[in-house]
Amino acid sequence: MDVRVAVGDIAQWKDEAIVVNLFDGVSKPGGATGAVDKALGGALSQLIAAGDIKAKFKECYVLPTLGKISAVRVFVVGLGERGKFTLDRVREASAKACLQARALRLDSISTIVHGAGIGGMDLADATEAVAEGAVLGTYRFARYKTKEEDGESGPDALTLVTTEKRDVRAIEKAIGVAQATAKAVGMARDMVNAPSNDKTPRHLADTCMTMARDVGLKCVVYDEKDIQKLGMGALWGVARGSEQPPRFVVLEWWGGPKSQKPIALVGKGITFDTGGISLKPQEGMLGPMWEMKYDMAGAATVFATMRACAELKLPLNVVGVAPCTENMPGGNAQKPGDIVRTIGGKTIEVLNTDAEGRLVLADGIGYVMRYDPQLILDVATLTGSMVFALGKKTTGMLGTDRKTIRRLLDASQVTGEPFWEMPVFEEYAEAVKSDFADVKNVGGRPAGAITAAKFLEKFTDGRPWVHLDIAGPVWNDGGVDAPKREYHPKGATGVPVRTLIRMLRDWAK
Ligand code: BES
Ligand code: MN
Ligand code: ZN
């Protein structure tokens, strides 16, 4: 979608539709909405007085203009109660207006920047939210649809109309940041939505190579031979059961000073998780097996975040790695009881082949040690246990680095992606002690998300580390417990890409 800025009076603006807003409980609209009301001869106030327009959050009314103003229609989007107004509501309101336009098959609409005027929000943040909501809300995964209805993908253009000429530069800049962010999220969604037969580890690695070339990242890909030579026995243990060879993808962004240690991102890239020999049931407690195509969402998050680092030219050093493989049963598959050796030398007793995420991450974390990273941040659809704990709406966060946890919570306030911290108390580590190796890959039912994190911690060598378990919020299955937002179409949500980007942007300030 093309998002642009223009200077003018929205009430005089010519387009297929103009979008204004209203808080719940306001009887006499002010600002731009008031101007439009006036131009329409008080039609809006009359509808409010009659009780026909209540401006509940995300309600969207379509008003005819009867030739009184240049626009063909007016959308009045409800912002809900003033006291509950947030940036994320701006994002959702914007998405709602765009989806309304799509329903009417419009190509082009114009809007005010919700929140910037009477809302009293920071202009850049509000602009970003409007642009993000529009682009992410109209996202579609239509690659496999052989027939498209006319207008199904619209609207193509959104104009942000401001009366303040001096704001144009700031708005343009914010649109640019939002577009880079939305592109990253869109890439992650595309990857996660893709069926596993079209996102084998080789596929993903090729996509990364191309992306890296496009945006100016350094990219190195290790194949199955390299992986074994490097000593990534845990990754290889998972990969050996599959006909599809694994790949280990490395992306590097050196935007910061030479003396600055890099931030290391590690993403779980299981392109399909059958469970391996510890085979999953067709219909699990948390969903059908086919959904396990999203088990590479951690890797997609890392790729997308790296893309944004380059596009936004962040003055930071960031490396992103992703061990990518299928987890399949097969004649050569690893078996419960097998013991594997990681790149860092520690041994793991594999008691359940379905706890494969932590295995590949152990080698991912071990690999980034060569960068002497100032922080290790891993992202994974790691445990069903986290979904039992927090549901599907919230990212679970565990780790040893208070500063990063704080940064992520702050960023999540802006992005509207909920994060919640869980403890990593030392006593939980006992659950992953092994009789035969240094550690075992299952810690039992109780506190499964925490013991999984304690397992990962063993491979961090005491470095600042944070783990994000995104098993819940990566996917919107349309259910009541899903991570629902107006800008989350069914399927991949792209969580937590926006929060990682925001955190790194704030970090770079
Ligand atoms: N990819 C799954 C985690 C998962 C499960 C994500 C359900 C989303 C929904 C992971 O590889 C897995 O299978 N974890 C097991 C670990 C267990 C065997 C210790 C789990 O959580 O059940
Ligand atoms: Mn698994
Ligand atoms: Zn998995």
XYZ file of C-alpha atoms and ligand atoms in Angstrom:
533
model
C 0.000 0.000 0.000
C 1.226 3.449 -0.881
C 1.076 5.712 2.176
C 1.782 9.412 1.706
C 1.276 12.776 3.316
C -0.503 15.850 1.973
C -1.179 19.317 3.346
C -4.775 20.447 3.377
C -8.098 20.523 5.131
C -9.644 17.060 5.394
C -13.121 18.604 5.219
C -12.271 19.962 1.751
C -10.302 16.907 0.681
C -11.199 15.001 -2.466
C -10.979 11.213 -2.371
C -13.145 8.092 -2.497
C -13.451 8.375 1.264
C -12.087 10.535 4.052
C -11.569 9.096 7.527
C -12.202 11.040 10.724
C -12.664 9.762 14.257
C -14.734 10.116 17.367
C -14.344 9.271 21.043
C -17.164 7.470 22.797
C -19.449 9.851 24.682
C -18.567 12.996 22.728
C -21.743 14.822 21.703
C -20.113 17.748 19.913
C -17.172 16.593 17.764
C -14.143 18.888 17.628
C -11.022 19.234 15.500
C -11.078 17.739 12.023
C -14.168 15.685 12.817
C -15.925 18.884 13.923
C -14.962 20.609 10.688
C -16.369 17.746 8.647
C -19.540 17.774 10.754
C -19.956 21.474 10.101
C -19.385 21.058 6.369
C -22.061 18.356 6.367
C -24.494 20.745 8.012
C -24.301 19.036 11.404
C -25.252 15.591 10.065
C -22.771 13.897 12.344
C -23.895 15.661 15.540
C -27.450 14.812 14.613
C -26.638 11.110 14.299
C -24.800 11.236 17.618
C -27.745 12.973 19.294
C -30.136 10.410 17.856
C -27.977 7.671 19.367
C -27.163 6.154 15.988
C -23.433 6.828 16.319
C -21.898 5.703 19.591
C -18.221 5.658 18.596
C -17.472 2.429 20.401
C -13.921 1.309 19.716
C -13.466 0.036 16.146
C -17.019 0.803 15.032
C -16.892 2.435 11.629
C -19.739 4.470 10.131
C -20.044 5.319 6.459
C -21.761 8.641 5.772
C -22.809 10.014 2.383
C -21.729 13.582 1.645
C -24.572 14.634 -0.685
C -22.236 16.875 -2.647
C -21.624 19.123 0.371
C -17.931 18.269 0.439
C -15.502 16.963 -2.198
C -15.074 13.448 -0.788
C -17.500 10.777 -1.915
C -17.962 9.382 1.612
C -16.971 9.999 5.178
C -15.829 7.205 7.476
C -16.227 7.943 11.157
C -14.165 5.464 13.094
C -14.860 4.962 16.792
C -11.905 5.367 19.145
C -13.799 4.154 22.204
C -13.391 5.730 25.634
C -10.904 8.550 25.865
C -9.402 7.078 29.041
C -8.576 3.801 27.271
C -6.983 5.411 24.242
C -3.592 3.968 23.266
C -1.257 3.885 20.281
C -2.420 0.372 19.582
C -5.989 1.626 19.316
C -4.773 4.056 16.659
C -3.275 1.099 14.798
C -6.518 -0.845 15.041
C -8.726 2.103 14.092
C -6.591 2.700 11.024
C -6.751 -0.974 10.040
C -10.515 -0.906 10.520
C -10.973 2.060 8.176
C -8.824 0.390 5.509
C -10.768 -2.860 5.786
C -14.005 -0.894 5.511
C -12.614 0.655 2.329
C -11.750 -2.806 1.055
C -15.260 -4.054 1.774
C -16.550 -1.195 -0.382
C -13.888 -1.982 -3.003
C -12.305 1.460 -2.806
C -8.828 2.076 -4.253
C -7.864 5.212 -2.406
C -8.776 6.863 0.883
C -7.516 9.764 2.969
C -7.300 10.055 6.719
C -6.333 12.292 9.551
C -3.609 11.048 11.889
C -5.640 9.598 14.750
C -4.332 10.670 18.125
C -2.065 13.433 16.868
C -4.548 16.290 17.362
C -7.008 16.015 20.227
C -5.541 12.674 21.268
C -2.337 14.436 22.310
C 0.026 11.697 21.177
C 3.526 12.039 19.812
C 3.134 12.870 16.104
C 5.759 10.384 14.875
C 4.369 7.529 17.018
C 0.782 8.254 15.960
C 1.761 8.488 12.293
C 3.645 5.219 12.505
C 0.644 3.576 14.128
C -1.731 4.809 11.417
C 0.583 3.631 8.633
C 1.377 0.306 10.311
C -2.271 -0.411 11.018
C -3.134 0.288 7.395
C -0.400 -1.845 5.837
C -0.562 -4.719 8.325
C -4.356 -4.689 8.410
C -4.644 -5.069 4.654
C -1.944 -7.771 4.487
C -3.025 -10.872 2.605
C -1.384 -14.202 1.956
C -2.740 -14.842 -1.523
C 0.236 -16.593 -3.092
C -1.707 -19.818 -3.554
C -5.011 -18.344 -4.675
C -5.301 -18.877 -8.408
C -8.174 -16.458 -8.802
C -8.523 -13.022 -7.297
C -11.607 -10.903 -7.058
C -11.304 -7.310 -8.170
C -10.523 -4.996 -5.267
C -9.895 -7.845 -2.849
C -6.419 -6.580 -2.143
C -7.183 -2.835 -1.939
C -7.110 -0.056 -1.056
C -3.838 0.793 -2.800
C -3.364 4.301 -1.494
C -3.710 6.020 1.850
C -3.122 9.752 2.205
C -2.462 11.274 5.608
C -3.888 14.775 5.491
C -2.465 17.421 7.802
C -3.143 21.117 8.060
C 0.364 21.739 9.397
C 2.909 22.262 6.662
C 5.755 22.152 9.208
C 4.789 18.578 10.191
C 5.240 17.141 6.706
C 8.895 16.154 7.116
C 8.252 14.371 10.421
C 5.233 12.565 9.005
C 7.161 11.471 5.915
C 9.942 10.109 8.072
C 7.500 8.220 10.301
C 5.796 6.728 7.233
C 9.190 5.509 6.036
C 9.910 3.813 9.359
C 6.439 2.271 9.417
C 6.844 0.962 5.881
C 10.202 -0.644 6.715
C 8.681 -2.183 9.825
C 5.595 -3.414 8.005
C 7.762 -4.896 5.266
C 9.706 -6.850 7.860
C 6.488 -8.058 9.509
C 5.050 -8.929 6.105
C 8.113 -10.997 5.275
C 7.849 -12.864 8.583
C 4.133 -13.478 8.021
C 4.741 -14.724 4.487
C 7.356 -17.169 5.730
C 5.249 -18.429 8.627
C 2.087 -18.749 6.537
C 3.914 -20.640 3.781
C 3.272 -24.388 3.751
C 6.259 -26.434 4.843
C 6.609 -28.011 1.405
C 7.493 -24.537 0.145
C 9.741 -23.481 2.985
C 12.269 -26.234 3.388
C 15.477 -25.183 5.149
C 17.089 -24.733 1.714
C 14.204 -22.517 0.599
C 14.426 -20.359 3.716
C 18.172 -19.985 3.366
C 17.804 -18.945 -0.288
C 15.142 -16.401 0.639
C 17.501 -14.976 3.262
C 20.371 -14.760 0.783
C 18.216 -12.777 -1.631
C 16.813 -10.567 1.108
C 20.289 -9.911 2.502
C 21.530 -8.841 -0.919
C 18.517 -6.545 -1.371
C 18.925 -4.661 1.886
C 22.691 -4.853 2.455
C 23.141 -7.500 5.138
C 25.993 -9.976 5.259
C 24.680 -13.520 4.926
C 26.414 -16.883 5.362
C 24.638 -20.224 5.075
C 26.031 -23.488 6.427
C 24.823 -26.726 4.844
C 24.447 -30.192 6.375
C 28.150 -30.971 5.958
C 29.245 -27.689 7.568
C 26.796 -28.241 10.399
C 28.346 -31.609 11.242
C 31.892 -30.297 10.766
C 31.199 -27.374 13.102
C 30.092 -29.858 15.734
C 26.445 -28.880 15.901
C 25.434 -32.339 17.041
C 22.152 -31.248 18.611
C 20.954 -29.567 15.422
C 22.123 -32.538 13.397
C 20.340 -34.917 15.770
C 17.044 -33.226 14.915
C 17.834 -32.907 11.209
C 19.063 -36.452 10.526
C 15.556 -37.918 10.366
C 14.545 -35.745 7.445
C 15.075 -36.108 3.695
C 15.408 -32.324 3.604
C 18.926 -31.202 4.540
C 19.218 -28.595 7.327
C 20.653 -25.118 6.973
C 22.219 -22.784 9.507
C 21.631 -19.178 8.466
C 23.801 -16.293 9.691
C 22.937 -12.642 9.043
C 25.157 -9.781 10.158
C 24.520 -6.053 10.453
C 27.494 -3.928 11.427
C 25.879 -0.488 11.747
C 27.447 0.422 15.080
C 30.941 1.437 16.168
C 33.698 -1.164 15.704
C 34.303 -1.370 19.448
C 30.667 -2.269 20.182
C 29.955 -5.923 20.941
C 27.042 -7.193 18.873
C 23.586 -8.149 20.038
C 22.988 -11.783 19.034
C 19.541 -12.943 17.946
C 18.870 -16.676 17.737
C 15.655 -18.003 16.150
C 14.149 -21.482 16.182
C 13.695 -22.577 12.570
C 11.776 -25.858 12.625
C 10.057 -25.763 9.227
C 7.745 -28.541 10.365
C 7.516 -30.214 13.752
C 5.999 -33.676 13.603
C 7.572 -34.466 16.966
C 9.974 -36.927 15.339
C 9.959 -40.459 16.768
C 8.083 -38.993 19.766
C 5.379 -38.344 17.184
C 2.717 -35.714 17.844
C -0.965 -36.645 17.657
C -2.996 -35.470 14.645
C -5.115 -33.304 16.933
C -3.078 -32.005 19.874
C -4.356 -30.363 23.045
C -3.472 -26.974 21.604
C -4.294 -27.460 17.944
C -4.013 -29.639 14.847
C -0.640 -30.941 13.699
C -0.671 -28.918 10.486
C -0.231 -25.740 12.491
C 3.306 -26.925 13.277
C 4.361 -25.335 10.005
C 4.658 -22.181 12.121
C 7.432 -23.733 14.224
C 10.008 -21.634 12.343
C 8.447 -18.362 13.490
C 11.426 -17.634 15.752
C 13.728 -17.805 12.735
C 11.330 -15.655 10.697
C 11.327 -13.102 13.527
C 15.123 -12.966 13.467
C 15.254 -12.629 9.666
C 12.639 -9.867 9.721
C 14.340 -7.979 12.524
C 17.685 -8.159 10.722
C 16.019 -6.862 7.571
C 14.664 -3.866 9.467
C 18.088 -3.166 11.033
C 19.505 -2.760 7.550
C 16.574 -0.861 6.094
C 16.525 1.564 9.014
C 20.346 1.669 9.053
C 20.365 1.294 12.837
C 23.669 2.394 14.389
C 24.061 -0.936 16.204
C 25.882 -4.199 15.648
C 23.416 -7.079 15.408
C 23.905 -10.673 14.284
C 21.003 -13.005 13.709
C 21.299 -16.773 13.384
C 18.746 -19.487 12.751
C 19.181 -23.252 12.821
C 16.673 -24.465 10.226
C 15.451 -28.045 9.885
C 12.410 -30.262 9.778
C 11.696 -32.518 12.755
C 10.695 -35.828 11.180
C 10.493 -39.483 12.115
C 12.414 -41.771 9.754
C 14.813 -44.640 9.481
C 17.739 -42.409 10.341
C 15.936 -40.280 12.921
C 17.307 -39.776 16.416
C 15.624 -41.837 19.108
C 14.639 -41.223 22.722
C 17.689 -41.891 24.853
C 20.177 -40.749 22.230
C 22.957 -38.488 23.465
C 24.259 -35.666 21.276
C 27.181 -33.242 21.606
C 26.662 -29.506 21.022
C 29.012 -27.049 19.333
C 30.091 -25.760 22.758
C 30.976 -29.295 23.891
C 28.123 -29.943 26.337
C 26.233 -33.223 25.902
C 22.452 -33.625 25.843
C 20.369 -36.688 26.555
C 17.398 -36.581 24.182
C 14.555 -38.171 26.131
C 11.809 -36.784 23.917
C 12.467 -36.001 20.260
C 9.553 -33.552 20.320
C 11.546 -31.217 22.574
C 13.624 -30.371 19.488
C 13.466 -26.574 19.651
C 15.791 -26.372 22.627
C 18.194 -28.754 20.872
C 18.634 -26.612 17.784
C 18.764 -23.471 19.932
C 21.554 -24.976 22.059
C 23.711 -25.027 18.926
C 22.435 -21.619 17.785
C 23.378 -20.090 21.125
C 26.684 -21.966 21.118
C 27.522 -20.639 17.665
C 27.066 -16.939 18.529
C 29.687 -17.181 21.301
C 32.331 -16.528 18.635
C 30.993 -12.951 18.384
C 31.525 -12.257 22.086
C 27.959 -10.867 22.162
C 26.818 -8.295 24.729
C 23.383 -9.950 24.721
C 21.866 -13.206 23.527
C 18.191 -12.929 22.662
C 16.519 -16.118 21.485
C 13.048 -16.364 20.000
C 11.111 -19.609 19.667
C 7.740 -21.306 19.511
C 9.254 -23.409 22.235
C 6.616 -24.924 24.487
C 2.942 -25.799 24.642
C 3.445 -25.219 28.345
C 3.802 -21.483 27.726
C 0.433 -21.490 25.981
C -1.110 -23.195 29.010
C 0.477 -20.558 31.235
C -0.199 -17.334 29.331
C -2.655 -18.263 26.605
C -2.195 -17.266 22.986
C -2.171 -13.517 23.429
C 1.079 -12.973 25.285
C 4.776 -13.556 24.671
C 6.501 -15.247 27.602
C 9.840 -13.753 28.514
C 12.538 -15.308 30.680
C 16.149 -14.438 31.189
C 19.014 -13.054 33.186
C 19.347 -9.564 31.714
C 17.119 -7.098 33.601
C 17.986 -4.228 31.280
C 16.837 -6.027 28.153
C 13.688 -7.289 29.853
C 12.878 -3.676 30.787
C 13.634 -2.484 27.249
C 11.324 -5.138 25.809
C 8.500 -4.263 28.206
C 8.872 -0.578 27.300
C 8.882 -1.347 23.580
C 5.864 -3.584 23.961
C 3.927 -0.670 25.479
C 4.383 1.168 22.191
C 3.789 -1.754 19.843
C 0.794 -3.215 21.659
C 2.299 -6.712 21.617
C 1.855 -8.038 25.175
C 4.926 -9.465 26.964
C 5.069 -11.027 30.410
C 8.015 -12.154 32.455
C 8.296 -15.599 34.029
C 10.927 -16.597 36.596
C 14.177 -18.486 36.020
C 14.848 -19.370 39.653
C 17.811 -21.673 40.044
C 15.798 -24.445 41.694
C 14.042 -25.105 38.383
C 17.353 -26.222 36.849
C 17.205 -29.527 38.694
C 14.456 -30.720 36.375
C 16.840 -30.934 33.402
C 19.686 -32.736 35.175
C 20.574 -35.927 33.343
C 21.828 -39.250 34.671
C 23.916 -39.942 31.588
C 24.795 -36.587 29.991
C 25.353 -32.959 31.049
C 21.693 -32.121 30.632
C 18.476 -33.745 29.390
C 15.996 -32.153 27.009
C 12.818 -32.615 29.040
C 11.982 -31.333 32.488
C 8.579 -32.891 33.049
C 5.086 -31.399 32.933
C 5.228 -28.856 35.781
C 6.625 -25.457 34.770
C 7.503 -26.814 31.319
C 8.117 -23.372 29.852
C 10.467 -22.468 32.688
C 12.459 -25.699 32.659
C 12.841 -25.297 28.881
C 14.344 -21.868 29.535
C 16.609 -23.296 32.236
C 17.811 -25.813 29.661
C 18.688 -22.971 27.264
C 20.407 -21.022 30.026
C 22.943 -23.861 30.372
C 24.282 -22.924 26.934
C 24.618 -19.158 27.525
C 27.844 -19.371 29.588
C 26.491 -16.804 32.023
C 26.168 -14.088 29.392
C 23.296 -11.569 29.456
C 20.449 -13.548 27.954
C 16.699 -13.279 27.312
C 14.439 -15.961 25.875
C 11.100 -15.238 24.205
C 8.603 -18.093 23.990
C 6.135 -17.085 21.267
C 4.240 -20.389 20.989
C 0.968 -18.549 21.713
C 0.947 -15.236 19.850
C 2.539 -16.274 16.530
C -0.680 -17.602 15.125
C -4.238 -16.295 14.887
C -6.518 -19.289 14.407
C -9.597 -17.084 14.681
C -10.655 -18.496 18.077
C -11.659 -16.363 21.078
C -8.338 -17.053 22.752
C -6.357 -15.988 19.663
C -4.061 -12.933 19.544
C -6.806 -10.799 17.987
C -6.120 -7.396 16.530
C -7.818 -5.619 13.658
C -4.424 -5.708 11.910
C -3.984 -9.461 12.471
C -5.592 -11.354 9.613
C -6.026 -15.080 10.178
C -2.767 -17.025 10.259
C 0.676 -15.625 11.042
C 0.607 -12.485 13.192
C 4.225 -11.427 12.784
C 4.566 -11.178 16.584
C 7.084 -10.197 18.048
C 8.864 -8.534 15.113
C 7.569 -5.015 15.786
C 8.599 -5.130 19.424
C 12.135 -6.276 18.609
C 12.507 -3.530 16.026
C 11.180 -0.919 18.427
C 13.502 -2.094 21.175
C 16.526 -1.864 18.887
C 15.473 1.569 17.650
C 15.142 2.827 21.220
C 18.461 1.186 22.083
C 20.145 3.017 19.209
C 18.951 6.422 20.424
N 6.870 -26.625 18.741
C 6.514 -27.252 19.952
C 5.872 -26.300 20.937
C 4.447 -25.933 20.667
C 3.425 -26.795 21.026
C 4.127 -24.718 20.120
C 2.120 -26.437 20.810
C 2.815 -24.369 19.904
C 1.800 -25.224 20.262
C 7.736 -27.853 20.624
O 8.716 -28.337 19.771
C 7.267 -29.009 21.433
O 6.829 -29.962 20.866
N 7.373 -28.893 22.758
C 6.943 -29.899 23.644
C 8.038 -30.153 24.641
C 7.813 -31.349 25.506
C 7.931 -32.618 24.698
C 8.826 -31.339 26.617
C 5.678 -29.402 24.323
O 5.615 -28.225 24.681
O 4.753 -30.186 24.471
Mn 8.378 -30.336 19.197
Zn 8.807 -27.465 17.946
